[in-house]
N, CA, C and O atoms as CSV, one atom per row, in Angstrom:
chain,resi,resn,atom,element,x,y,z
A,1,TRP,N,N,1.303,21.176,-2.944
A,1,TRP,CA,C,1.719,21.238,-1.563
A,1,TRP,C,C,3.210,20.977,-1.415
A,1,TRP,O,O,3.820,21.403,-0.435
A,2,ILE,N,N,3.802,20.280,-2.383
A,2,ILE,CA,C,5.247,20.017,-2.321
A,2,ILE,C,C,6.022,21.327,-2.460
A,2,ILE,O,O,7.009,21.546,-1.757
A,3,LEU,N,N,5.576,22.191,-3.365
A,3,LEU,CA,C,6.249,23.483,-3.527
A,3,LEU,C,C,6.148,24.322,-2.260
A,3,LEU,O,O,7.120,24.954,-1.847
A,4,THR,N,N,4.978,24.328,-1.650
A,4,THR,CA,C,4.792,25.095,-0.418
A,4,THR,C,C,5.682,24.557,0.688
A,4,THR,O,O,6.322,25.329,1.402
A,5,PHE,N,N,5.728,23.244,0.834
A,5,PHE,CA,C,6.550,22.620,1.871
A,5,PHE,C,C,8.020,22.984,1.689
A,5,PHE,O,O,8.694,23.355,2.651
A,6,ASN,N,N,8.518,22.879,0.458
A,6,ASN,CA,C,9.924,23.197,0.210
A,6,ASN,C,C,10.205,24.682,0.393
A,6,ASN,O,O,11.263,25.049,0.905
A,7,PHE,N,N,9.279,25.538,-0.017
A,7,PHE,CA,C,9.467,26.971,0.191
A,7,PHE,C,C,9.566,27.298,1.676
A,7,PHE,O,O,10.430,28.071,2.090
A,8,VAL,N,N,8.685,26.711,2.471
A,8,VAL,CA,C,8.705,26.970,3.918
A,8,VAL,C,C,10.010,26.466,4.520
A,8,VAL,O,O,10.590,27.143,5.369
A,9,ASN,N,N,10.487,25.295,4.103
A,9,ASN,CA,C,11.749,24.771,4.628
A,9,ASN,C,C,12.921,25.685,4.300
A,9,ASN,O,O,13.783,25.922,5.145
A,10,ILE,N,N,12.953,26.194,3.089
A,10,ILE,CA,C,14.052,27.080,2.702
A,10,ILE,C,C,13.929,28.428,3.410
A,10,ILE,O,O,14.925,28.974,3.885
A,11,ALA,N,N,12.718,28.962,3.480
A,11,ALA,CA,C,12.530,30.255,4.143
A,11,ALA,C,C,12.835,30.171,5.631
A,11,ALA,O,O,13.285,31.149,6.229
A,12,TRP,N,N,12.593,29.015,6.231
A,12,TRP,CA,C,12.837,28.845,7.668
A,12,TRP,C,C,14.311,29.019,8.003
A,12,TRP,O,O,14.648,29.442,9.108
A,13,ILE,N,N,15.185,28.701,7.069
A,13,ILE,CA,C,16.624,28.851,7.302
A,13,ILE,C,C,16.955,30.304,7.617
A,13,ILE,O,O,17.779,30.573,8.491
A,14,PHE,N,N,16.330,31.232,6.924
A,14,PHE,CA,C,16.619,32.645,7.156
A,14,PHE,C,C,16.115,33.113,8.521
A,14,PHE,O,O,16.666,34.054,9.092
A,15,PHE,N,N,15.083,32.471,9.043
A,15,PHE,CA,C,14.581,32.831,10.367
A,15,PHE,C,C,15.458,32.266,11.478
A,15,PHE,O,O,15.569,32.869,12.546
A,16,ARG,N,N,16.077,31.122,11.239
A,16,ARG,CA,C,16.843,30.468,12.290
A,16,ARG,C,C,18.333,30.814,12.264
A,16,ARG,O,O,19.014,30.668,13.279
A,17,ALA,N,N,18.838,31.263,11.140
A,17,ALA,CA,C,20.264,31.581,11.043
A,17,ALA,C,C,20.561,32.866,11.810
A,17,ALA,O,O,19.716,33.753,11.928
A,18,GLU,N,N,21.775,32.939,12.324
A,18,GLU,CA,C,22.160,34.117,13.101
A,18,GLU,C,C,22.391,35.335,12.220
A,18,GLU,O,O,22.141,36.465,12.639
A,19,ASN,N,N,22.871,35.108,10.994
A,19,ASN,CA,C,23.056,36.216,10.068
A,19,ASN,C,C,22.871,35.707,8.641
A,19,ASN,O,O,22.690,34.511,8.416
A,20,LEU,N,N,22.917,36.623,7.691
A,20,LEU,CA,C,22.653,36.276,6.300
A,20,LEU,C,C,23.744,35.383,5.724
A,20,LEU,O,O,23.451,34.490,4.928
A,21,ASP,N,N,25.000,35.608,6.113
A,21,ASP,CA,C,26.094,34.776,5.606
A,21,ASP,C,C,25.936,33.320,6.031
A,21,ASP,O,O,26.190,32.409,5.244
A,22,THR,N,N,25.521,33.103,7.265
A,22,THR,CA,C,25.298,31.742,7.748
A,22,THR,C,C,24.164,31.079,6.981
A,22,THR,O,O,24.254,29.902,6.630
A,23,ALA,N,N,23.108,31.820,6.723
A,23,ALA,CA,C,21.962,31.267,5.989
A,23,ALA,C,C,22.359,30.884,4.569
A,23,ALA,O,O,21.988,29.814,4.086
A,24,ILE,N,N,23.101,31.743,3.906
A,24,ILE,CA,C,23.521,31.451,2.533
A,24,ILE,C,C,24.478,30.271,2.510
A,24,ILE,O,O,24.403,29.434,1.610
A,25,SER,N,N,25.367,30.191,3.474
A,25,SER,CA,C,26.279,29.052,3.563
A,25,SER,C,C,25.517,27.745,3.759
A,25,SER,O,O,25.850,26.728,3.151
A,26,LEU,N,N,24.511,27.779,4.597
A,26,LEU,CA,C,23.701,26.583,4.828
A,26,LEU,C,C,22.934,26.193,3.571
A,26,LEU,O,O,22.844,25.009,3.246
A,27,LEU,N,N,22.384,27.165,2.863
A,27,LEU,CA,C,21.678,26.863,1.615
A,27,LEU,C,C,22.621,26.260,0.577
A,27,LEU,O,O,22.247,25.325,-0.131
A,28,LYS,N,N,23.842,26.788,0.482
A,28,LYS,CA,C,24.816,26.223,-0.455
A,28,LYS,C,C,25.145,24.784,-0.100
A,28,LYS,O,O,25.268,23.936,-0.985
A,29,SER,N,N,25.288,24.504,1.180
A,29,SER,CA,C,25.601,23.128,1.577
A,29,SER,C,C,24.416,22.195,1.365
A,29,SER,O,O,24.607,21.004,1.123
A,30,MET,N,N,23.196,22.718,1.453
A,30,MET,CA,C,22.015,21.881,1.215
A,30,MET,C,C,21.884,21.492,-0.254
A,30,MET,O,O,21.514,20.360,-0.564
A,31,PHE,N,N,22.183,22.412,-1.149
A,31,PHE,CA,C,21.949,22.157,-2.563
A,31,PHE,C,C,23.202,21.749,-3.324
A,31,PHE,O,O,23.134,21.490,-4.525
A,32,GLY,N,N,24.345,21.687,-2.648
A,32,GLY,CA,C,25.547,21.188,-3.285
A,32,GLY,C,C,25.499,19.674,-3.369
A,32,GLY,O,O,24.690,19.040,-2.690
A,33,ILE,N,N,26.356,19.088,-4.195
A,33,ILE,CA,C,26.340,17.631,-4.309
A,33,ILE,C,C,27.558,17.001,-3.640
A,33,ILE,O,O,27.874,15.841,-3.901
A,34,SER,N,N,28.230,17.739,-2.799
A,34,SER,CA,C,29.415,17.201,-2.142
A,34,SER,C,C,29.078,16.103,-1.143
A,34,SER,O,O,29.947,15.306,-0.789
A,35,TRP,N,N,27.857,16.050,-0.692
A,35,TRP,CA,C,27.455,15.052,0.294
A,35,TRP,C,C,27.055,13.731,-0.338
A,35,TRP,O,O,26.829,12.757,0.379
A,36,VAL,N,N,26.962,13.668,-1.665
A,36,VAL,CA,C,26.507,12.442,-2.322
A,36,VAL,C,C,27.655,11.455,-2.395
A,36,VAL,O,O,28.720,11.770,-2.926
A,37,GLY,N,N,27.444,10.287,-1.874
A,37,GLY,CA,C,28.394,9.195,-1.932
A,37,GLY,C,C,27.627,7.910,-1.726
A,37,GLY,O,O,27.868,7.181,-0.764
A,38,LEU,N,N,26.730,7.637,-2.602
A,38,LEU,CA,C,25.725,6.614,-2.370
A,38,LEU,C,C,26.242,5.189,-2.224
A,38,LEU,O,O,25.943,4.566,-1.205
A,39,PRO,N,N,26.989,4.631,-3.157
A,39,PRO,CA,C,27.258,3.189,-3.050
A,39,PRO,C,C,27.958,2.765,-1.765
A,39,PRO,O,O,27.601,1.735,-1.193
A,40,GLN,N,N,28.936,3.521,-1.296
A,40,GLN,CA,C,29.673,3.136,-0.099
A,40,GLN,C,C,28.858,3.329,1.172
A,40,GLN,O,O,29.075,2.625,2.158
A,41,LYS,N,N,27.950,4.250,1.160
A,41,LYS,CA,C,27.280,4.625,2.398
A,41,LYS,C,C,25.872,4.067,2.527
A,41,LYS,O,O,25.186,4.377,3.501
A,42,TRP,N,N,25.425,3.267,1.593
A,42,TRP,CA,C,24.062,2.742,1.660
A,42,TRP,C,C,23.847,1.860,2.868
A,42,TRP,O,O,22.735,1.804,3.394
A,43,TYR,N,N,24.866,1.177,3.319
A,43,TYR,CA,C,24.694,0.283,4.460
A,43,TYR,C,C,24.317,1.053,5.718
A,43,TYR,O,O,23.663,0.499,6.601
A,44,LYS,N,N,24.713,2.313,5.817
A,44,LYS,CA,C,24.385,3.112,6.998
A,44,LYS,C,C,22.898,3.432,7.084
A,44,LYS,O,O,22.379,3.667,8.175
A,45,VAL,N,N,22.209,3.444,5.950
A,45,VAL,CA,C,20.778,3.734,5.951
A,45,VAL,C,C,20.031,2.657,6.727
A,45,VAL,O,O,19.145,2.967,7.523
A,46,GLY,N,N,20.378,1.403,6.500
A,46,GLY,CA,C,19.731,0.312,7.227
A,46,GLY,C,C,19.972,0.396,8.722
A,46,GLY,O,O,19.064,0.143,9.513
A,47,VAL,N,N,21.180,0.747,9.115
A,47,VAL,CA,C,21.493,0.894,10.535
A,47,VAL,C,C,20.683,2.037,11.130
A,47,VAL,O,O,20.140,1.918,12.229
A,48,MET,N,N,20.605,3.141,10.401
A,48,MET,CA,C,19.860,4.295,10.892
A,48,MET,C,C,18.373,3.971,11.029
A,48,MET,O,O,17.755,4.321,12.035
A,49,LEU,N,N,17.798,3.310,10.033
A,49,LEU,CA,C,16.382,2.971,10.105
A,49,LEU,C,C,16.102,1.974,11.221
A,49,LEU,O,O,15.022,1.992,11.812
A,50,GLY,N,N,17.046,1.120,11.507
A,50,GLY,CA,C,16.873,0.166,12.599
A,50,GLY,C,C,16.871,0.833,13.962
A,50,GLY,O,O,16.356,0.268,14.927
A,51,GLN,N,N,17.438,2.023,14.053
A,51,GLN,CA,C,17.497,2.722,15.331
A,51,GLN,C,C,16.304,3.634,15.570
A,51,GLN,O,O,16.172,4.206,16.652
A,52,LEU,N,N,15.434,3.778,14.574
A,52,LEU,CA,C,14.245,4.606,14.752
A,52,LEU,C,C,13.228,3.845,15.589
A,52,LEU,O,O,12.867,2.714,15.263
A,53,HIS,N,N,12.780,4.453,16.640
A,53,HIS,CA,C,11.798,3.818,17.512
A,53,HIS,C,C,10.627,4.769,17.695
A,53,HIS,O,O,10.803,5.969,17.908
A,54,GLY,N,N,9.453,4.219,17.610
A,54,GLY,CA,C,8.257,4.995,17.890
A,54,GLY,C,C,7.649,4.489,19.184
A,54,GLY,O,O,8.137,3.532,19.786
A,55,SER,N,N,6.592,5.134,19.597
A,55,SER,CA,C,5.902,4.666,20.791
A,55,SER,C,C,4.996,3.505,20.413
A,55,SER,O,O,4.913,3.119,19.247
A,56,GLU,N,N,4.321,2.955,21.410
A,56,GLU,CA,C,3.420,1.833,21.156
A,56,GLU,C,C,2.258,2.263,20.272
A,56,GLU,O,O,1.649,1.430,19.600
A,57,ARG,N,N,1.949,3.535,20.265
A,57,ARG,CA,C,0.791,4.038,19.534
A,57,ARG,C,C,1.117,4.517,18.123
A,57,ARG,O,O,0.212,4.948,17.408
A,58,THR,N,N,2.358,4.458,17.708
A,58,THR,CA,C,2.737,5.006,16.416
A,58,THR,C,C,1.967,4.356,15.275
A,58,THR,O,O,1.435,5.056,14.413
A,59,LEU,N,N,1.900,3.045,15.258
A,59,LEU,CA,C,1.175,2.350,14.197
A,59,LEU,C,C,-0.305,2.714,14.226
A,59,LEU,O,O,-0.921,2.884,13.173
A,60,LEU,N,N,-0.873,2.834,15.405
A,60,LEU,CA,C,-2.273,3.235,15.529
A,60,LEU,C,C,-2.489,4.629,14.946
A,60,LEU,O,O,-3.469,4.861,14.238
A,61,TYR,N,N,-1.580,5.559,15.240
A,61,TYR,CA,C,-1.685,6.912,14.698
A,61,TYR,C,C,-1.593,6.910,13.170
A,61,TYR,O,O,-2.310,7.653,12.500
A,62,ILE,N,N,-0.721,6.087,12.634
A,62,ILE,CA,C,-0.578,6.011,11.178
A,62,ILE,C,C,-1.851,5.475,10.542
A,62,ILE,O,O,-2.295,5.993,9.517
A,63,ILE,N,N,-2.440,4.452,11.132
A,63,ILE,CA,C,-3.670,3.872,10.594
A,63,ILE,C,C,-4.821,4.871,10.684
A,63,ILE,O,O,-5.577,5.031,9.726
A,64,ILE,N,N,-4.957,5.539,11.816
A,64,ILE,CA,C,-6.015,6.545,11.965
A,64,ILE,C,C,-5.819,7.679,10.964
A,64,ILE,O,O,-6.784,8.136,10.352
A,65,SER,N,N,-4.591,8.132,10.792
A,65,SER,CA,C,-4.304,9.203,9.829
A,65,SER,C,C,-4.639,8.771,8.408
A,65,SER,O,O,-5.152,9.562,7.616
A,66,PHE,N,N,-4.348,7.516,8.089
A,66,PHE,CA,C,-4.681,6.995,6.767
A,66,PHE,C,C,-6.179,7.082,6.513
A,66,PHE,O,O,-6.604,7.546,5.455
A,67,PHE,N,N,-6.978,6.641,7.472
A,67,PHE,CA,C,-8.426,6.680,7.296
A,67,PHE,C,C,-8.956,8.112,7.241
A,67,PHE,O,O,-9.885,8.399,6.486
A,68,ILE,N,N,-8.379,8.999,8.025
A,68,ILE,CA,C,-8.804,10.399,7.975
A,68,ILE,C,C,-8.502,10.996,6.604
A,68,ILE,O,O,-9.335,11.703,6.037
A,69,CYS,N,N,-7.325,10.718,6.075
A,69,CYS,CA,C,-6.929,11.298,4.785
A,69,CYS,C,C,-7.734,10.751,3.616
A,69,CYS,O,O,-8.091,11.499,2.706
A,70,PHE,N,N,-8.023,9.460,3.631
A,70,PHE,CA,C,-8.610,8.851,2.447
A,70,PHE,C,C,-10.114,8.609,2.518
A,70,PHE,O,O,-10.745,8.389,1.483
A,71,TYR,N,N,-10.695,8.642,3.697
A,71,TYR,CA,C,-12.106,8.320,3.787
A,71,TYR,C,C,-12.992,9.464,4.276
A,71,TYR,O,O,-14.216,9.341,4.239
A,72,CYS,N,N,-12.421,10.545,4.720
A,72,CYS,CA,C,-13.234,11.692,5.123
A,72,CYS,C,C,-13.509,12.568,3.907
A,72,CYS,O,O,-12.796,12.511,2.904
A,73,LYS,N,N,-14.533,13.357,4.015
A,73,LYS,CA,C,-14.896,14.251,2.921
A,73,LYS,C,C,-13.853,15.359,2.814
A,73,LYS,O,O,-13.376,15.883,3.821
A,74,ASN,N,N,-13.512,15.703,1.585
A,74,ASN,CA,C,-12.498,16.729,1.390
A,74,ASN,C,C,-13.135,18.070,1.046
A,74,ASN,O,O,-14.360,18.188,1.002
A,75,SER,N,N,-12.320,19.062,0.808
A,75,SER,CA,C,-12.821,20.413,0.568
A,75,SER,C,C,-13.609,20.519,-0.732
A,75,SER,O,O,-14.518,21.343,-0.827
A,76,ILE,N,N,-13.288,19.719,-1.718
A,76,ILE,CA,C,-14.042,19.757,-2.975
A,76,ILE,C,C,-15.480,19.321,-2.728
A,76,ILE,O,O,-16.414,19.920,-3.262
A,77,TYR,N,N,-15.658,18.290,-1.929
A,77,TYR,CA,C,-17.006,17.840,-1.588
A,77,TYR,C,C,-17.779,18.956,-0.892
A,77,TYR,O,O,-18.936,19.222,-1.221
A,78,PHE,N,N,-17.132,19.601,0.066
A,78,PHE,CA,C,-17.814,20.648,0.826
A,78,PHE,C,C,-18.161,21.857,-0.040
A,78,PHE,O,O,-19.199,22.483,0.176
A,79,THR,N,N,-17.327,22.196,-1.003
A,79,THR,CA,C,-17.658,23.334,-1.868
A,79,THR,C,C,-18.811,23.013,-2.807
A,79,THR,O,O,-19.569,23.909,-3.177
A,80,ARG,N,N,-18.955,21.780,-3.190
A,80,ARG,CA,C,-20.055,21.393,-4.087
A,80,ARG,C,C,-21.388,21.285,-3.353
A,80,ARG,O,O,-22.423,21.676,-3.891
A,81,TYR,N,N,-21.371,20.765,-2.151
A,81,TYR,CA,C,-22.616,20.434,-1.460
A,81,TYR,C,C,-22.900,21.306,-0.242
A,81,TYR,O,O,-23.767,20.977,0.568
A,82,PHE,N,N,-22.186,22.401,-0.110
A,82,PHE,CA,C,-22.367,23.269,1.049
A,82,PHE,C,C,-23.644,24.090,0.915
A,82,PHE,O,O,-23.881,24.734,-0.108
A,83,LYS,N,N,-24.455,24.056,1.955
A,83,LYS,CA,C,-25.679,24.853,2.021
A,83,LYS,C,C,-25.592,25.734,3.264
A,83,LYS,O,O,-25.716,25.230,4.380
A,84,PRO,N,N,-25.380,27.048,3.092
A,84,PRO,CA,C,-25.250,27.913,4.264
A,84,PRO,C,C,-26.574,28.020,5.025
A,84,PRO,O,O,-27.643,28.167,4.434
A,85,ASP,N,N,-26.467,27.941,6.342
A,85,ASP,CA,C,-27.636,28.124,7.195
A,85,ASP,C,C,-27.182,28.760,8.507
A,85,ASP,O,O,-25.989,28.990,8.705
A,86,THR,N,N,-28.108,29.038,9.384
A,86,THR,CA,C,-27.806,29.724,10.642
A,86,THR,C,C,-26.918,28.880,11.542
A,86,THR,O,O,-25.998,29.407,12.166
A,87,LYS,N,N,-27.174,27.595,11.620
A,87,LYS,CA,C,-26.379,26.708,12.477
A,87,LYS,C,C,-24.916,26.694,12.034
A,87,LYS,O,O,-24.018,26.803,12.868
A,88,THR,N,N,-24.672,26.562,10.738
A,88,THR,CA,C,-23.304,26.564,10.222
A,88,THR,C,C,-22.624,27.900,10.488
A,88,THR,O,O,-21.446,27.939,10.842
A,89,PHE,N,N,-23.353,28.981,10.323
A,89,PHE,CA,C,-22.806,30.310,10.584
A,89,PHE,C,C,-22.386,30.453,12.044
A,89,PHE,O,O,-21.295,30.945,12.332
A,90,LEU,N,N,-23.245,30.028,12.961
A,90,LEU,CA,C,-22.935,30.163,14.388
A,90,LEU,C,C,-21.745,29.298,14.790
A,90,LEU,O,O,-20.893,29.737,15.562
A,91,ILE,N,N,-21.682,28.094,14.282
A,91,ILE,CA,C,-20.541,27.220,14.592
A,91,ILE,C,C,-19.253,27.822,14.041
A,91,ILE,O,O,-18.224,27.808,14.718
A,92,THR,N,N,-19.299,28.345,12.833
A,92,THR,CA,C,-18.117,28.962,12.233
A,92,THR,C,C,-17.666,30.180,13.030
A,92,THR,O,O,-16.472,30.348,13.280
A,93,MET,N,N,-18.594,31.017,13.425
A,93,MET,CA,C,-18.245,32.200,14.212
A,93,MET,C,C,-17.654,31.809,15.566
A,93,MET,O,O,-16.721,32.452,16.048
A,94,LEU,N,N,-18.193,30.763,16.173
A,94,LEU,CA,C,-17.646,30.284,17.443
A,94,LEU,C,C,-16.217,29.791,17.263
A,94,LEU,O,O,-15.343,30.097,18.073
A,95,LEU,N,N,-15.981,29.028,16.201
A,95,LEU,CA,C,-14.639,28.510,15.945
A,95,LEU,C,C,-13.654,29.622,15.585
A,95,LEU,O,O,-12.462,29.498,15.869
A,96,LEU,N,N,-14.121,30.689,14.976
A,96,LEU,CA,C,-13.249,31.824,14.689
A,96,LEU,C,C,-13.028,32.703,15.917
A,96,LEU,O,O,-11.972,33.321,16.050
A,97,TRP,N,N,-13.992,32.765,16.796
A,97,TRP,CA,C,-13.919,33.607,17.979
A,97,TRP,C,C,-13.030,32.986,19.061
A,97,TRP,O,O,-12.334,33.711,19.773
A,98,MET,N,N,-13.043,31.668,19.192
A,98,MET,CA,C,-12.297,31.002,20.268
A,98,MET,C,C,-10.789,31.278,20.228
A,98,MET,O,O,-10.228,31.567,21.285
A,99,PRO,N,N,-10.094,31.209,19.086
A,99,PRO,CA,C,-8.658,31.527,19.100
A,99,PRO,C,C,-8.363,32.982,19.430
A,99,PRO,O,O,-7.327,33.291,20.021
A,100,ILE,N,N,-9.267,33.875,19.053
A,100,ILE,CA,C,-9.069,35.291,19.376
A,100,ILE,C,C,-9.124,35.493,20.884
A,100,ILE,O,O,-8.302,36.215,21.448
A,101,VAL,N,N,-10.078,34.865,21.525
A,101,VAL,CA,C,-10.184,34.951,22.986
A,101,VAL,C,C,-8.970,34.293,23.630
A,101,VAL,O,O,-8.407,34.831,24.583
A,102,ALA,N,N,-8.565,33.140,23.120
A,102,ALA,CA,C,-7.412,32.437,23.687
A,102,ALA,C,C,-6.135,33.262,23.534
A,102,ALA,O,O,-5.277,33.234,24.416
A,103,ALA,N,N,-5.999,33.985,22.444
A,103,ALA,CA,C,-4.812,34.820,22.241
A,103,ALA,C,C,-4.800,36.007,23.189
A,103,ALA,O,O,-3.728,36.482,23.566
A,104,ASN,N,N,-5.957,36.490,23.578
A,104,ASN,CA,C,-6.030,37.633,24.488
A,104,ASN,C,C,-5.864,37.240,25.947
A,104,ASN,O,O,-5.641,38.110,26.789
A,105,VAL,N,N,-5.966,35.968,26.269
A,105,VAL,CA,C,-5.750,35.521,27.642
A,105,VAL,C,C,-4.290,35.731,28.025
A,105,VAL,O,O,-3.999,36.184,29.132
A,106,ASN,N,N,-3.375,35.409,27.122
A,106,ASN,CA,C,-1.951,35.607,27.337
A,106,ASN,C,C,-1.465,36.578,26.263
A,106,ASN,O,O,-1.042,36.135,25.195
A,107,PRO,N,N,-1.512,37.882,26.510
A,107,PRO,CA,C,-1.249,38.854,25.450
A,107,PRO,C,C,0.205,38.930,24.998
A,107,PRO,O,O,0.459,39.421,23.898
A,108,TYR,N,N,1.183,38.465,25.799
A,108,TYR,CA,C,2.576,38.574,25.392
A,108,TYR,C,C,2.933,37.437,24.452
A,108,TYR,O,O,2.785,36.262,24.787
A,109,ASN,N,N,3.401,37.802,23.282
A,109,ASN,CA,C,3.934,36.835,22.330
A,109,ASN,C,C,5.293,37.332,21.884
A,109,ASN,O,O,5.469,38.517,21.601
A,110,GLU,N,N,6.248,36.426,21.824
A,110,GLU,CA,C,7.573,36.797,21.377
A,110,GLU,C,C,7.500,37.224,19.917
A,110,GLU,O,O,6.817,36.586,19.115
A,111,PHE,N,N,8.192,38.285,19.574
A,111,PHE,CA,C,8.153,38.801,18.213
A,111,PHE,C,C,8.716,37.757,17.269
A,111,PHE,O,O,9.836,37.284,17.459
A,112,ILE,N,N,7.949,37.396,16.255
A,112,ILE,CA,C,8.312,36.278,15.387
A,112,ILE,C,C,9.583,36.554,14.588
A,112,ILE,O,O,10.312,35.616,14.266
A,113,TYR,N,N,9.864,37.800,14.264
A,113,TYR,CA,C,11.006,38.117,13.423
A,113,TYR,C,C,12.220,38.589,14.225
A,113,TYR,O,O,13.093,39.266,13.682
A,114,PHE,N,N,12.283,38.238,15.505
A,114,PHE,CA,C,13.369,38.759,16.334
A,114,PHE,C,C,14.735,38.295,15.855
A,114,PHE,O,O,15.726,38.988,16.082
A,115,ASN,N,N,14.815,37.145,15.198
A,115,ASN,CA,C,16.105,36.585,14.801
A,115,ASN,C,C,16.364,36.793,13.319
A,115,ASN,O,O,17.273,36.176,12.764
A,116,PHE,N,N,15.603,37.631,12.678
A,116,PHE,CA,C,15.717,37.797,11.232
A,116,PHE,C,C,16.613,38.964,10.900
A,116,PHE,O,O,16.830,39.261,9.725
């Protein structure tokens, strides 16, 4: 998943840049080492982290996410113990049908590659 995440981040630059030269310039600045100056600038990290504020529910969301990630059944479990039946089929078809209907309620979507 790390490779996928990094690929999407790099590919996103080409979608958001105004032209190819800007995208390449941004990629060069991301992967260059001119920004590294660790010993002198480490103190700024503490100041920056001290300024991060979440809502009152942030800790609750983190705890709930932790339990969802580590205690719920994962896809490997479902592939091993899955037994197809009519109820599962109907629920799956309903879940696949609902986004299609929702997409047709508002048929206009901005073209995703308009800035590419």
